[in-house]
Short mmCIF file of C-alpha atoms in Angstrom, two decimals:
data_model
loop_
_atom_site.label_atom_id
_atom_site.label_comp_id
_atom_site.label_asym_id
_atom_site.label_seq_id
_atom_site.Cartn_x
_atom_site.Cartn_y
_atom_site.Cartn_z
CA MET A 1 16.88 138.21 245.99
CA GLY A 2 15.40 138.41 242.50
CA ASP A 3 12.38 140.67 243.31
CA GLN A 4 14.30 143.02 245.61
CA PRO A 5 14.43 146.60 243.82
CA GLN A 6 17.63 147.71 242.17
CA ASN A 7 19.15 150.62 243.54
CA ASP A 8 21.20 153.23 241.82
CA CYS A 9 23.21 154.46 244.67
CA GLU A 10 26.27 152.35 245.18
CA ALA A 11 26.52 153.05 248.66
CA ARG A 12 23.04 151.89 249.47
CA THR A 13 23.82 148.66 247.59
CA ARG A 14 26.91 147.91 249.69
CA GLU A 15 25.06 148.83 252.95
CA ASN A 16 22.15 146.06 251.90
CA LEU A 17 24.72 143.56 250.98
CA PRO A 18 25.02 142.21 254.76
CA GLN A 19 21.38 141.40 254.87
CA VAL A 20 21.52 139.81 251.18
CA ILE A 21 23.96 137.68 252.78
CA LEU A 22 22.00 136.62 255.64
CA ASP A 23 18.97 135.96 253.62
CA LEU A 24 21.10 133.74 251.57
CA GLN A 25 22.51 131.64 254.40
CA ASP A 26 19.08 131.32 255.70
CA THR A 27 17.76 129.95 252.57
CA LEU A 28 20.50 127.30 252.82
CA THR A 29 20.10 126.66 256.71
CA SER A 30 16.64 125.71 255.90
CA LEU A 31 17.73 122.70 254.01
CA GLU A 32 19.66 121.73 257.74
CA ARG A 33 16.33 122.42 259.62
CA ARG A 34 14.36 119.77 257.72
CA ARG A 35 13.12 117.18 259.76
CA LYS A 36 13.65 114.31 257.00
CA PRO A 37 17.27 113.85 255.49
CA VAL A 38 18.28 115.92 252.68
CA LEU A 39 20.13 113.77 250.08
CA ALA A 40 22.51 115.58 247.47
CA ALA A 41 23.18 113.83 243.96
CA ILE A 42 25.97 115.60 242.26
CA HIS A 43 27.48 114.97 238.81
CA GLY A 44 29.74 117.31 236.58
CA ALA A 45 30.85 120.55 238.23
CA CYS A 46 29.92 121.85 241.72
CA ILE A 47 31.63 124.87 242.32
CA GLY A 48 31.03 127.90 244.68
CA GLY A 49 27.27 128.07 245.81
CA GLY A 50 26.96 124.26 244.86
CA ILE A 51 29.43 123.55 247.68
CA ASP A 52 27.24 125.82 249.84
CA LEU A 53 24.35 123.49 249.01
CA ILE A 54 25.64 119.87 249.51
CA CYS A 55 27.20 121.09 252.80
CA CYS A 56 23.65 121.30 254.26
CA ALA A 57 22.78 117.96 252.99
CA ASP A 58 22.68 114.92 255.30
CA MET A 59 24.03 112.61 252.78
CA ARG A 60 26.07 113.51 249.56
CA TYR A 61 26.48 111.25 246.39
CA CYS A 62 28.34 111.84 243.30
CA THR A 63 29.25 110.39 239.95
CA ALA A 64 32.97 109.67 238.87
CA ASP A 65 33.26 112.64 236.69
CA ALA A 66 32.11 115.25 239.35
CA SER A 67 34.53 117.70 240.46
CA PHE A 68 34.51 120.34 243.08
CA SER A 69 36.06 123.92 243.84
CA ILE A 70 35.44 126.61 246.03
CA LYS A 71 35.97 129.54 243.72
CA GLU A 72 35.24 132.76 245.67
CA ILE A 73 38.71 133.13 246.20
CA ASP A 74 39.29 133.25 242.40
CA ILE A 75 37.17 136.54 242.24
CA GLY A 76 38.28 138.21 245.65
CA MET A 77 35.60 137.02 247.70
CA THR A 78 34.75 135.24 250.86
CA ALA A 79 32.90 132.14 250.63
CA ASP A 80 30.51 133.45 253.21
CA VAL A 81 27.24 131.72 252.47
CA GLY A 82 27.85 128.86 254.35
CA THR A 83 31.08 126.97 253.12
CA LEU A 84 33.61 128.02 255.53
CA GLN A 85 31.12 127.51 258.38
CA ARG A 86 29.85 123.96 257.30
CA LEU A 87 32.48 122.53 255.42
CA PRO A 88 34.85 122.20 258.48
CA LYS A 89 32.56 120.08 260.59
CA LEU A 90 32.36 117.53 257.53
CA ILE A 91 35.84 116.96 256.44
CA GLY A 92 38.09 118.95 259.22
CA GLU A 93 39.70 122.18 259.06
CA GLY A 94 42.99 121.53 257.80
CA MET A 95 41.23 119.86 254.74
CA VAL A 96 39.07 122.77 253.94
CA ARG A 97 41.79 125.37 254.09
CA GLU A 98 43.88 124.37 250.94
CA PRO A 99 40.83 124.33 248.52
CA ALA A 100 39.37 127.33 250.12
CA TYR A 101 42.80 129.70 250.03
CA THR A 102 43.76 128.07 246.59
CA GLY A 103 40.35 127.70 244.53
CA ARG A 104 42.09 124.31 243.71
CA LYS A 105 39.72 122.03 242.00
CA PHE A 106 39.51 118.30 243.29
CA ASP A 107 37.72 115.18 241.78
CA ALA A 108 35.38 112.67 243.15
CA ALA A 109 37.86 110.18 244.39
CA GLU A 110 39.51 113.06 246.48
CA ALA A 111 35.83 114.24 247.69
CA LEU A 112 35.50 110.42 248.74
CA GLN A 113 38.80 110.11 250.60
CA MET A 114 38.12 113.56 252.20
CA LYS A 115 34.49 112.15 253.45
CA LEU A 116 32.95 115.10 251.57
CA VAL A 117 31.03 112.46 249.73
CA ASN A 118 29.64 109.37 251.02
CA ARG A 119 29.89 107.35 247.79
CA VAL A 120 30.87 107.48 244.22
CA SER A 121 28.95 106.22 241.39
CA GLU A 122 30.34 105.47 237.62
CA SER A 123 27.35 106.99 236.03
CA ARG A 124 24.52 109.44 236.54
CA GLU A 125 21.91 106.56 236.34
CA ALA A 126 23.87 104.52 238.77
CA LEU A 127 23.89 107.35 240.97
CA GLN A 128 20.08 108.02 240.61
CA ALA A 129 19.55 104.24 241.28
CA VAL A 130 21.59 104.78 244.51
CA CYS A 131 19.50 107.64 245.67
CA ALA A 132 16.13 106.19 244.69
CA ASN A 133 17.23 103.01 246.78
CA LEU A 134 17.90 105.34 249.78
CA ARG A 135 14.63 106.96 249.50
CA HIS A 136 13.00 103.70 250.32
CA PRO A 137 15.56 101.46 251.82
CA LEU A 138 12.73 99.27 253.43
CA PRO A 139 10.39 96.88 251.31
CA PRO A 140 6.97 98.14 250.89
CA SER A 141 5.54 95.89 253.56
CA ARG A 142 7.50 97.69 256.09
CA ARG A 143 6.51 101.26 254.87
CA CYS A 144 3.47 102.99 255.64
CA ARG A 145 1.20 104.51 252.70
CA SER A 146 2.94 108.01 253.51
CA GLY A 147 6.38 106.44 252.96
CA GLU A 148 7.11 106.78 256.65
CA TRP A 149 8.95 103.68 258.08
CA ARG A 150 7.24 101.42 260.29
CA LYS A 151 8.62 100.12 263.53
#
């Protein structure tokens, strides 16, 4: 997106917008196509595109101070890069509608309750430890050199 030539014609810019959106969607979809699990570690605010990104992850973990919001509605946009397609599969249609229609911010406890995140950690360091333990859940004797699991 950053290397695309700037177009002085507003009509051409609007004409190209659907292709730009498809490119953004494909970028996020590439995370879903990964053969290995993708973990999302969230601390602080996860807003708009951040929600799009974490919806592509296989597992999501956050700190207790994390907050979430689908803010596109506040600037008159549709969350069209993947939130409205992926989030209902994670938390259900009814749970998606309120934050999508209102832009309401919700905290880590609510994200855990609605099953958007798998676990909430008290600090950033604890979150990093949780994710590191998930990266290598088996003892070294059960792992191959490449990090893959042995049977």
